[in-house]
Amino acid sequence: MDAIVIKGNGPMKGVTHASGAKNAALPILASSLLAEGEHLYRNVPDLADVSTMLKVLRTMGCEADWSAEKHEVHIRVPKQVLPEAPYELVKTMRASVLVLGPLAARHGRARVSMPGGCAIGARPIDQHLKGLKALGAQIELTEGYVEAKAERLIGARLGFDLITVTGTENVMMAAALAKGRTLIENAAREPEIEELARVLNKMGAKISGAGTDLISIEGVDGLKPVDHAIIPDRIEAGTLLVAAAITGGDVLVKDAVPEHLEALIFKLREAGCTVTPEGGGIRCRGPARVKAIDIKTQEHPGFPTDMQAQVMALMTTAEGASVITENIFENRYMHVAELRRMGADITVDGAVAVVRGQPKLSGAPVMATDLRASASLVLAGLRAEGKTTVGRVYHLDRGYEHLERKLMSLGADIQRVKG
Ligand code: EPU
């Protein structure tokens, strides 16, 4: 298994860029199932999760050509697909469940393995199913699979009991081809939801309100294939900004969209960083040592849970004590024990972590069980004295496009070691 070896060597400096957004690419690729024909997606990030979603589509009979260097994916969707996502693929990536809505809507039938829990929480999909039922789908759970059936879905007014990103996406895709009007109340407001609505509207859907908590969808009889360039990844961009902050560096992340990262930018400034929209992206200059800040994760536009681990790494060497509250996932502190191995002083009580900033961290062999936790360990390694070896790099490869190359271009002493 590959590892990443980092020797802390001072400030990150220079210019890098944000790749295409993983969490926009995954629903968009799944949405291709809504229209027969050839779709072209640009700015698709070169990630293991993208590869998994293409496998899911291929098992259904779609053809997918991926040029990772050009960041382009061509998908040909046949008239009839095999509407099934098998356990072997869903267990490697929960976002495979995003095919459920499109399959139920266009093919009248879907059989999708029920995702289990994962390292960061139980993550049920009851709200996805509640939404599809409201549109008239019959849902059954058999042999670990969700089976959805419908002649044609019918628009309805529905409200989620809690805010769910992929749940909103699944129901929005399903409603695009339903008969009549759907109103989704308590919808997620993430930029990736707006992006999916943009793509669906290009395909001929009639969606308004995406980006607010009330989305209105006027169902249409058919959709057409699309040519679309995916928005930049706000979480990857945020991680690179924290690389500047944690090393007292000066980094410009081109293509990062300030409006997508307001909560993080606000917090980085509070910590003493100078953050400015600049050069078609965001520039972050970090002080020698940041000040402690408190964060509470919330749905967008609140502070993103996907940046919690990285900001916790930043807080490990801050001046003062920081209180971090994780409100979205019940088990998203897997990085804490590993950061402690590097000398961090962190205590956790339920959803609340207290981080007492230390003057320094010390490099160590560490590993993590999820994507953002792995990123936080890489960031800590940039700041630590000596050598940090981050194991289980496949977690990073799921969601960061060549992170080590980007950090190397900013001056990091970092390399991937094949194992
Ligand atoms: N939830 C339910 N029932 C549901 C759906 C969600 O109880 O039917 C709960 C979850 O267990 C969780 C909360 O609601 O406690 C929010 O979950 P949500 O459904 O919003 O998460 P998701 O759609 O599964 C997406 C991202 C995650 C990101 C979360 C929160 C994708 C493919 N994944 O997951 O990204 O953390 O939203 O913003 O968009 C990552 O990129 O590292 C990642 C985990």
Short mmCIF file of C-alpha atoms and ligand atoms in Angstrom, two decimals:
data_model
loop_
_atom_site.label_atom_id
_atom_site.label_comp_id
_atom_site.label_asym_id
_atom_site.label_seq_id
_atom_site.Cartn_x
_atom_site.Cartn_y
_atom_site.Cartn_z
CA MET A 1 0.00 0.00 0.00
CA ASP A 2 1.34 3.44 -0.92
CA ALA A 3 2.32 5.91 1.77
CA ILE A 4 3.09 9.62 1.72
CA VAL A 5 6.28 10.74 3.40
CA ILE A 6 6.56 14.37 4.49
CA LYS A 7 9.46 16.22 6.10
CA GLY A 8 8.26 19.48 7.62
CA ASN A 9 10.32 22.19 5.90
CA GLY A 10 8.72 25.57 6.46
CA PRO A 11 6.26 27.78 4.61
CA MET A 12 4.31 26.65 1.52
CA LYS A 13 4.65 29.32 -1.13
CA GLY A 14 3.42 29.74 -4.68
CA VAL A 15 0.50 29.17 -6.98
CA THR A 16 -1.60 26.04 -7.38
CA HIS A 17 -5.13 25.38 -8.59
CA ALA A 18 -8.33 23.64 -7.58
CA SER A 19 -9.32 20.58 -9.62
CA GLY A 20 -12.91 19.67 -10.49
CA ALA A 21 -15.18 19.00 -7.52
CA LYS A 22 -15.54 15.35 -6.47
CA ASN A 23 -18.91 15.89 -4.83
CA ALA A 24 -20.23 17.66 -7.92
CA ALA A 25 -18.77 15.12 -10.36
CA LEU A 26 -20.35 12.08 -8.67
CA PRO A 27 -24.03 13.16 -8.89
CA ILE A 28 -23.45 14.66 -12.34
CA LEU A 29 -22.03 11.39 -13.67
CA ALA A 30 -25.01 9.55 -12.17
CA SER A 31 -27.39 12.05 -13.78
CA SER A 32 -26.25 10.89 -17.23
CA LEU A 33 -28.62 7.92 -16.70
CA LEU A 34 -31.52 10.34 -17.13
CA ALA A 35 -30.89 10.78 -20.87
CA GLU A 36 -30.07 8.35 -23.63
CA GLY A 37 -27.13 9.40 -25.83
CA GLU A 38 -23.62 10.75 -25.49
CA HIS A 39 -22.67 13.08 -22.64
CA LEU A 40 -19.39 14.96 -22.35
CA TYR A 41 -18.12 16.12 -18.98
CA ARG A 42 -15.07 18.37 -18.65
CA ASN A 43 -12.92 19.32 -15.68
CA VAL A 44 -13.55 15.87 -14.18
CA PRO A 45 -11.03 15.24 -11.39
CA ASP A 46 -8.68 12.25 -11.64
CA LEU A 47 -9.91 10.44 -8.53
CA ALA A 48 -10.57 6.88 -7.41
CA ASP A 49 -14.22 7.80 -6.64
CA VAL A 50 -14.76 8.97 -10.22
CA SER A 51 -13.33 5.69 -11.44
CA THR A 52 -15.76 3.81 -9.16
CA MET A 53 -18.77 5.78 -10.44
CA LEU A 54 -17.74 4.98 -14.03
CA LYS A 55 -17.55 1.29 -13.08
CA VAL A 56 -21.08 1.52 -11.69
CA LEU A 57 -22.31 3.04 -14.96
CA ARG A 58 -20.44 0.45 -17.06
CA THR A 59 -21.98 -2.47 -15.15
CA MET A 60 -25.35 -1.06 -16.20
CA GLY A 61 -24.39 -1.12 -19.86
CA CYS A 62 -23.19 2.46 -20.37
CA GLU A 63 -19.95 3.07 -22.24
CA ALA A 64 -17.56 5.43 -20.50
CA ASP A 65 -14.25 6.76 -21.91
CA TRP A 66 -12.15 8.65 -19.44
CA SER A 67 -9.17 10.73 -20.43
CA ALA A 68 -7.70 11.46 -17.01
CA GLU A 69 -5.02 13.83 -18.43
CA LYS A 70 -7.60 15.86 -20.35
CA HIS A 71 -10.02 15.60 -17.43
CA GLU A 72 -12.77 14.58 -19.82
CA VAL A 73 -15.33 11.80 -19.61
CA HIS A 74 -17.55 10.68 -22.48
CA ILE A 75 -20.52 8.58 -21.42
CA ARG A 76 -22.83 6.85 -23.86
CA VAL A 77 -26.10 5.86 -22.25
CA PRO A 78 -28.12 3.22 -24.15
CA LYS A 79 -31.90 3.20 -24.41
CA GLN A 80 -32.14 0.34 -21.92
CA VAL A 81 -29.74 -0.13 -19.03
CA LEU A 82 -29.46 -2.91 -16.47
CA PRO A 83 -30.82 -0.89 -13.53
CA GLU A 84 -28.68 -2.41 -10.83
CA ALA A 85 -25.76 -1.22 -8.65
CA PRO A 86 -24.08 -4.24 -7.05
CA TYR A 87 -22.84 -4.58 -3.49
CA GLU A 88 -19.20 -4.94 -4.64
CA LEU A 89 -19.22 -1.36 -5.94
CA VAL A 90 -21.57 0.32 -3.46
CA LYS A 91 -19.52 -0.99 -0.54
CA THR A 92 -16.43 0.78 -1.92
CA MET A 93 -18.31 4.05 -2.48
CA ARG A 94 -21.56 5.05 -0.82
CA ALA A 95 -22.17 7.79 -3.40
CA SER A 96 -23.09 4.95 -5.81
CA VAL A 97 -26.54 5.33 -4.26
CA LEU A 98 -26.90 8.44 -6.45
CA VAL A 99 -28.00 6.19 -9.34
CA LEU A 100 -31.19 5.33 -7.45
CA GLY A 101 -33.14 8.48 -8.36
CA PRO A 102 -32.21 8.54 -12.07
CA LEU A 103 -32.90 4.81 -12.49
CA ALA A 104 -36.29 4.99 -10.80
CA ALA A 105 -37.22 8.02 -12.90
CA ARG A 106 -36.15 6.90 -16.39
CA HIS A 107 -36.17 3.13 -16.14
CA GLY A 108 -39.05 2.59 -13.74
CA ARG A 109 -36.96 0.18 -11.77
CA ALA A 110 -33.81 0.32 -9.66
CA ARG A 111 -32.02 -2.29 -7.61
CA VAL A 112 -29.22 -0.70 -5.63
CA SER A 113 -27.23 -2.27 -2.83
CA MET A 114 -28.03 -0.60 0.47
CA PRO A 115 -24.91 1.27 1.64
CA GLY A 116 -23.71 0.22 5.08
CA GLY A 117 -22.22 2.51 7.70
CA CYS A 118 -18.78 3.96 7.13
CA ALA A 119 -15.84 5.23 9.15
CA ILE A 120 -17.46 8.62 9.85
CA GLY A 121 -20.96 7.51 10.82
CA ALA A 122 -23.97 5.26 10.29
CA ARG A 123 -25.17 7.37 7.36
CA PRO A 124 -28.63 5.93 6.68
CA ILE A 125 -30.50 6.71 3.43
CA ASP A 126 -34.01 6.82 4.89
CA GLN A 127 -34.55 10.37 3.61
CA HIS A 128 -33.63 9.39 0.02
CA LEU A 129 -36.23 6.63 0.26
CA LYS A 130 -38.81 8.90 1.89
CA GLY A 131 -38.40 11.33 -1.02
CA LEU A 132 -38.75 8.66 -3.69
CA LYS A 133 -41.80 7.20 -1.94
CA ALA A 134 -43.38 10.66 -1.92
CA LEU A 135 -42.95 10.66 -5.72
CA GLY A 136 -44.87 7.39 -5.89
CA ALA A 137 -42.04 4.84 -6.04
CA GLN A 138 -42.65 1.51 -4.34
CA ILE A 139 -39.66 0.74 -2.18
CA GLU A 140 -38.68 -2.67 -0.86
CA LEU A 141 -35.60 -3.85 0.97
CA THR A 142 -34.57 -7.39 0.07
CA GLU A 143 -31.27 -9.25 0.41
CA GLY A 144 -29.42 -6.05 1.27
CA TYR A 145 -30.75 -4.25 -1.80
CA VAL A 146 -33.14 -1.34 -2.17
CA GLU A 147 -35.64 -2.03 -4.93
CA ALA A 148 -37.56 0.93 -6.30
CA LYS A 149 -40.38 0.51 -8.80
CA ALA A 150 -42.66 3.00 -10.50
CA GLU A 151 -44.60 3.24 -13.75
CA ARG A 152 -43.92 6.96 -13.83
CA LEU A 153 -43.03 9.06 -10.84
CA ILE A 154 -45.49 11.76 -9.92
CA GLY A 155 -44.52 15.20 -8.62
CA ALA A 156 -45.27 15.91 -4.96
CA ARG A 157 -44.60 18.32 -2.15
CA LEU A 158 -42.13 16.77 0.29
CA GLY A 159 -39.97 17.83 3.18
CA PHE A 160 -36.81 16.23 4.49
CA ASP A 161 -36.65 15.60 8.25
CA LEU A 162 -33.00 16.61 8.16
CA ILE A 163 -30.79 18.23 5.58
CA THR A 164 -29.14 15.73 3.27
CA VAL A 165 -26.89 16.53 0.32
CA THR A 166 -27.07 13.31 -1.72
CA GLY A 167 -30.70 12.81 -0.61
CA THR A 168 -31.62 16.20 -2.12
CA GLU A 169 -29.67 15.27 -5.27
CA ASN A 170 -31.35 11.88 -5.65
CA VAL A 171 -34.84 13.32 -5.29
CA MET A 172 -34.08 16.29 -7.55
CA MET A 173 -32.91 13.91 -10.30
CA ALA A 174 -35.94 11.68 -9.87
CA ALA A 175 -38.37 14.62 -9.91
CA ALA A 176 -36.84 16.01 -13.11
CA LEU A 177 -38.67 13.30 -15.09
CA ALA A 178 -41.74 12.99 -12.86
CA LYS A 179 -45.19 13.98 -14.05
CA GLY A 180 -46.07 17.39 -12.63
CA ARG A 181 -44.47 19.63 -10.06
CA THR A 182 -42.29 18.67 -7.09
CA LEU A 183 -41.43 20.95 -4.20
CA ILE A 184 -38.53 19.88 -1.96
CA GLU A 185 -38.62 21.60 1.44
CA ASN A 186 -35.64 21.66 3.79
CA ALA A 187 -33.36 21.00 0.81
CA ALA A 188 -29.58 21.09 1.12
CA ARG A 189 -28.04 24.33 -0.18
CA GLU A 190 -24.51 23.22 -1.06
CA PRO A 191 -22.88 24.63 -4.24
CA GLU A 192 -22.87 21.05 -5.57
CA ILE A 193 -26.70 21.05 -5.46
CA GLU A 194 -26.78 24.24 -7.52
CA GLU A 195 -24.28 22.70 -9.91
CA LEU A 196 -26.39 19.57 -10.39
CA ALA A 197 -29.47 21.72 -11.04
CA ARG A 198 -27.46 23.67 -13.63
CA VAL A 199 -26.58 20.43 -15.42
CA LEU A 200 -30.12 19.08 -15.24
CA ASN A 201 -31.50 22.35 -16.61
CA LYS A 202 -29.00 22.17 -19.49
CA MET A 203 -30.43 18.71 -20.17
CA GLY A 204 -33.89 20.24 -20.40
CA ALA A 205 -35.14 20.00 -16.81
CA LYS A 206 -37.09 22.83 -15.20
CA ILE A 207 -35.61 23.37 -11.78
CA SER A 208 -35.61 26.58 -9.77
CA GLY A 209 -34.57 27.45 -6.24
CA ALA A 210 -31.48 25.22 -6.07
CA GLY A 211 -29.12 26.83 -3.56
CA THR A 212 -32.08 27.70 -1.31
CA ASP A 213 -33.96 25.38 1.04
CA LEU A 214 -36.98 25.20 -1.28
CA ILE A 215 -36.41 23.62 -4.68
CA SER A 216 -39.15 23.55 -7.29
CA ILE A 217 -39.03 21.04 -10.14
CA GLU A 218 -41.49 21.02 -13.03
CA GLY A 219 -41.24 17.47 -14.39
CA VAL A 220 -40.59 17.02 -18.13
CA ASP A 221 -41.18 14.02 -20.43
CA GLY A 222 -37.57 13.59 -21.55
CA LEU A 223 -34.07 14.95 -21.14
CA LYS A 224 -31.18 15.24 -23.59
CA PRO A 225 -27.44 14.58 -23.17
CA VAL A 226 -25.19 17.38 -22.01
CA ASP A 227 -21.74 18.93 -22.45
CA HIS A 228 -20.63 20.43 -19.14
CA ALA A 229 -17.50 21.57 -17.27
CA ILE A 230 -17.60 20.78 -13.54
CA ILE A 231 -17.09 23.48 -10.87
CA PRO A 232 -13.84 23.61 -8.85
CA ASP A 233 -13.56 21.58 -5.66
CA ARG A 234 -14.12 23.89 -2.68
CA ILE A 235 -12.88 21.34 -0.14
CA GLU A 236 -9.67 20.62 -2.03
CA ALA A 237 -9.17 24.39 -2.38
CA GLY A 238 -9.84 24.86 1.34
CA THR A 239 -7.31 22.16 2.20
CA LEU A 240 -4.64 23.94 0.13
CA LEU A 241 -5.47 27.26 1.85
CA VAL A 242 -4.97 25.54 5.22
CA ALA A 243 -1.59 24.27 3.94
CA ALA A 244 -0.59 27.95 3.68
CA ALA A 245 -2.10 28.78 7.07
CA ILE A 246 -0.47 25.92 8.97
CA THR A 247 3.03 26.61 7.62
CA GLY A 248 2.92 30.42 7.79
CA GLY A 249 3.06 30.40 4.00
CA ASP A 250 1.60 32.34 1.08
CA VAL A 251 -0.43 30.36 -1.44
CA LEU A 252 -2.73 31.36 -4.29
CA VAL A 253 -5.27 28.66 -5.16
CA LYS A 254 -6.45 29.50 -8.66
CA ASP A 255 -10.02 28.68 -9.65
CA ALA A 256 -11.12 28.50 -5.99
CA VAL A 257 -14.49 30.28 -5.70
CA PRO A 258 -14.67 32.67 -2.70
CA GLU A 259 -18.49 32.47 -2.54
CA HIS A 260 -18.24 28.70 -2.01
CA LEU A 261 -15.84 29.06 0.90
CA GLU A 262 -17.18 31.98 2.91
CA ALA A 263 -17.37 30.17 6.25
CA LEU A 264 -13.79 28.87 5.97
CA ILE A 265 -12.41 32.23 4.80
CA PHE A 266 -14.10 33.93 7.74
CA LYS A 267 -12.51 31.47 10.17
CA LEU A 268 -9.05 31.66 8.60
CA ARG A 269 -9.16 35.44 8.97
CA GLU A 270 -10.24 35.09 12.59
CA ALA A 271 -7.19 32.85 13.08
CA GLY A 272 -4.95 35.66 11.85
CA CYS A 273 -4.52 34.74 8.17
CA THR A 274 -4.82 37.26 5.37
CA VAL A 275 -7.23 35.80 2.86
CA THR A 276 -8.08 37.65 -0.33
CA PRO A 277 -9.89 36.89 -3.58
CA GLU A 278 -7.11 37.33 -6.11
CA GLY A 279 -5.87 36.18 -9.52
CA GLY A 280 -9.04 34.22 -10.33
CA GLY A 281 -8.86 32.34 -7.04
CA ILE A 282 -8.13 32.77 -3.34
CA ARG A 283 -4.81 33.72 -1.72
CA CYS A 284 -4.00 32.86 1.87
CA ARG A 285 -1.06 34.22 3.85
CA GLY A 286 -0.56 32.64 7.24
CA PRO A 287 1.10 34.19 10.31
CA ALA A 288 4.04 32.40 12.00
CA ARG A 289 1.50 30.94 14.41
CA VAL A 290 -2.27 31.16 14.07
CA LYS A 291 -4.65 32.11 16.90
CA ALA A 292 -7.08 29.54 18.25
CA ILE A 293 -10.61 29.73 16.84
CA ASP A 294 -13.78 27.79 17.62
CA ILE A 295 -15.75 26.03 14.90
CA LYS A 296 -19.11 24.27 14.70
CA THR A 297 -19.82 22.26 11.60
CA GLN A 298 -23.14 22.92 9.91
CA GLU A 299 -24.85 22.41 6.60
CA HIS A 300 -23.91 24.94 3.91
CA PRO A 301 -23.57 27.91 4.20
CA GLY A 302 -22.25 26.97 7.68
CA PHE A 303 -18.77 25.63 8.33
CA PRO A 304 -18.35 22.42 6.27
CA THR A 305 -17.83 19.11 8.06
CA ASP A 306 -15.49 18.22 5.18
CA MET A 307 -13.05 20.90 6.47
CA GLN A 308 -13.28 20.00 10.17
CA ALA A 309 -10.31 17.61 10.28
CA GLN A 310 -8.04 19.99 8.35
CA VAL A 311 -8.87 22.94 10.61
CA MET A 312 -8.33 20.74 13.65
CA ALA A 313 -4.80 20.05 12.34
CA LEU A 314 -4.34 23.82 12.03
CA MET A 315 -5.46 24.31 15.63
CA THR A 316 -2.92 21.82 17.01
CA THR A 317 -0.19 24.46 16.82
CA ALA A 318 -2.35 27.55 17.36
CA GLU A 319 -1.87 29.98 20.23
CA GLY A 320 -4.59 29.11 22.74
CA ALA A 321 -7.34 26.53 22.99
CA SER A 322 -9.94 25.82 20.35
CA VAL A 323 -13.36 24.22 20.73
CA ILE A 324 -14.53 22.22 17.74
CA THR A 325 -18.07 20.83 17.50
CA GLU A 326 -18.93 18.25 14.86
CA ASN A 327 -22.67 18.45 14.25
CA ILE A 328 -23.08 16.48 11.02
CA PHE A 329 -21.46 13.08 11.55
CA GLU A 330 -21.32 11.18 14.83
CA ASN A 331 -17.88 9.64 14.38
CA ARG A 332 -15.79 12.14 12.48
CA TYR A 333 -12.87 12.37 14.88
CA MET A 334 -10.82 9.44 13.60
CA HIS A 335 -7.88 11.79 13.04
CA VAL A 336 -7.69 12.78 16.72
CA ALA A 337 -5.77 9.72 17.93
CA GLU A 338 -3.34 10.05 15.03
CA LEU A 339 -2.79 13.79 15.58
CA ARG A 340 -2.08 12.97 19.23
CA ARG A 341 0.67 10.62 18.06
CA MET A 342 2.28 13.73 16.56
CA GLY A 343 2.17 15.59 19.88
CA ALA A 344 -1.23 17.30 19.59
CA ASP A 345 -3.17 17.92 22.80
CA ILE A 346 -6.81 17.09 21.99
CA THR A 347 -9.62 15.86 24.20
CA VAL A 348 -12.95 14.69 22.86
CA ASP A 349 -16.25 14.48 24.66
CA GLY A 350 -19.03 13.38 22.34
CA ALA A 351 -19.35 15.86 19.52
CA VAL A 352 -16.98 18.37 21.11
CA ALA A 353 -13.20 18.40 20.80
CA VAL A 354 -10.92 20.76 22.70
CA VAL A 355 -7.58 21.39 21.02
CA ARG A 356 -4.87 23.03 23.13
CA GLY A 357 -2.35 24.50 20.72
CA GLN A 358 1.25 23.38 21.16
CA PRO A 359 4.35 25.22 20.00
CA LYS A 360 5.33 22.29 17.81
CA LEU A 361 4.34 18.91 16.39
CA SER A 362 6.64 15.99 15.91
CA GLY A 363 6.60 13.79 12.80
CA ALA A 364 5.38 10.19 13.23
CA PRO A 365 3.99 7.26 11.25
CA VAL A 366 0.20 7.76 11.13
CA MET A 367 -2.79 6.50 9.20
CA ALA A 368 -6.43 7.37 8.83
CA THR A 369 -9.68 5.69 7.98
CA ASP A 370 -11.25 8.38 5.83
CA LEU A 371 -10.48 10.97 3.24
CA ARG A 372 -10.52 14.26 5.14
CA ALA A 373 -8.82 12.72 8.17
CA SER A 374 -5.96 11.69 5.86
CA ALA A 375 -5.74 15.22 4.51
CA SER A 376 -5.49 16.58 8.05
CA LEU A 377 -2.53 14.29 8.76
CA VAL A 378 -0.74 15.45 5.62
CA LEU A 379 -1.27 19.07 6.75
CA ALA A 380 0.04 18.28 10.24
CA GLY A 381 3.06 16.61 8.61
CA LEU A 382 3.87 19.86 6.76
CA ARG A 383 4.09 21.67 10.09
CA ALA A 384 5.76 18.90 12.14
CA GLU A 385 9.45 18.60 12.87
CA GLY A 386 10.97 15.52 11.28
CA LYS A 387 9.39 12.80 9.19
CA THR A 388 5.68 11.94 8.99
CA THR A 389 4.58 8.86 7.08
CA VAL A 390 0.87 8.83 6.24
CA GLY A 391 -0.34 5.30 5.48
CA ARG A 392 -3.46 4.11 3.65
CA VAL A 393 -3.06 6.72 0.95
CA TYR A 394 -5.95 5.19 -1.00
CA HIS A 395 -8.25 7.30 1.17
CA LEU A 396 -6.57 10.47 -0.11
CA ASP A 397 -6.68 9.23 -3.70
CA ARG A 398 -10.45 8.91 -3.44
CA GLY A 399 -10.87 12.66 -3.19
CA TYR A 400 -7.65 14.63 -3.81
CA GLU A 401 -6.15 14.83 -7.26
CA HIS A 402 -2.37 14.33 -6.87
CA LEU A 403 -2.27 16.23 -3.56
CA GLU A 404 1.42 15.47 -3.08
CA ARG A 405 2.31 16.96 -6.47
CA LYS A 406 0.41 20.15 -5.71
CA LEU A 407 2.09 20.47 -2.31
CA MET A 408 5.50 19.72 -3.84
CA SER A 409 4.98 22.58 -6.29
CA LEU A 410 4.46 24.83 -3.24
CA GLY A 411 7.81 23.76 -1.77
CA ALA A 412 6.84 20.78 0.40
CA ASP A 413 9.35 17.99 0.96
CA ILE A 414 6.82 15.28 0.20
CA GLN A 415 6.87 12.04 -1.74
CA ARG A 416 4.71 9.04 -2.44
CA VAL A 417 6.35 5.78 -1.56
CA LYS A 418 5.03 2.72 -3.38
CA GLY A 419 4.25 -0.13 -1.05
N1 EPU B 1 -28.70 11.31 7.06
C1 EPU B 1 -29.75 10.55 7.55
N2 EPU B 1 -30.64 10.01 6.64
C2 EPU B 1 -30.51 10.18 5.30
C3 EPU B 1 -29.42 10.95 4.81
C4 EPU B 1 -28.54 11.51 5.72
O1 EPU B 1 -29.90 10.36 8.74
O2 EPU B 1 -31.32 9.63 4.54
C5 EPU B 1 -27.76 11.93 8.01
C6 EPU B 1 -26.34 11.42 7.84
O3 EPU B 1 -26.13 10.22 8.56
C7 EPU B 1 -25.53 12.58 8.36
C8 EPU B 1 -26.35 13.80 7.92
O4 EPU B 1 -27.66 13.31 7.69
O5 EPU B 1 -25.45 12.53 9.74
C9 EPU B 1 -25.88 14.52 6.67
O6 EPU B 1 -25.62 13.57 5.65
P1 EPU B 1 -25.74 13.89 4.10
O7 EPU B 1 -26.78 12.99 3.52
O8 EPU B 1 -25.87 15.34 3.86
O9 EPU B 1 -24.32 13.38 3.58
P2 EPU B 1 -24.05 12.68 2.20
O10 EPU B 1 -24.95 13.24 1.20
O11 EPU B 1 -23.99 11.21 2.39
C10 EPU B 1 -22.33 14.42 1.30
C11 EPU B 1 -20.90 14.40 0.84
C12 EPU B 1 -19.98 14.18 2.04
C13 EPU B 1 -20.23 15.34 3.03
C14 EPU B 1 -21.71 15.38 3.42
C15 EPU B 1 -22.06 16.55 4.33
C16 EPU B 1 -21.09 13.55 -1.42
C17 EPU B 1 -20.85 12.46 -2.38
N3 EPU B 1 -20.73 13.35 -0.14
O12 EPU B 1 -22.57 13.16 1.90
O13 EPU B 1 -18.65 14.25 1.57
O14 EPU B 1 -19.45 15.14 4.18
O15 EPU B 1 -22.52 15.49 2.23
O16 EPU B 1 -21.70 17.74 3.75
O17 EPU B 1 -21.57 14.60 -1.79
C18 EPU B 1 -16.32 13.85 1.64
O18 EPU B 1 -16.24 14.38 0.54
O19 EPU B 1 -15.31 13.57 2.35
C19 EPU B 1 -17.65 13.52 2.17
C20 EPU B 1 -17.83 12.64 3.16
#
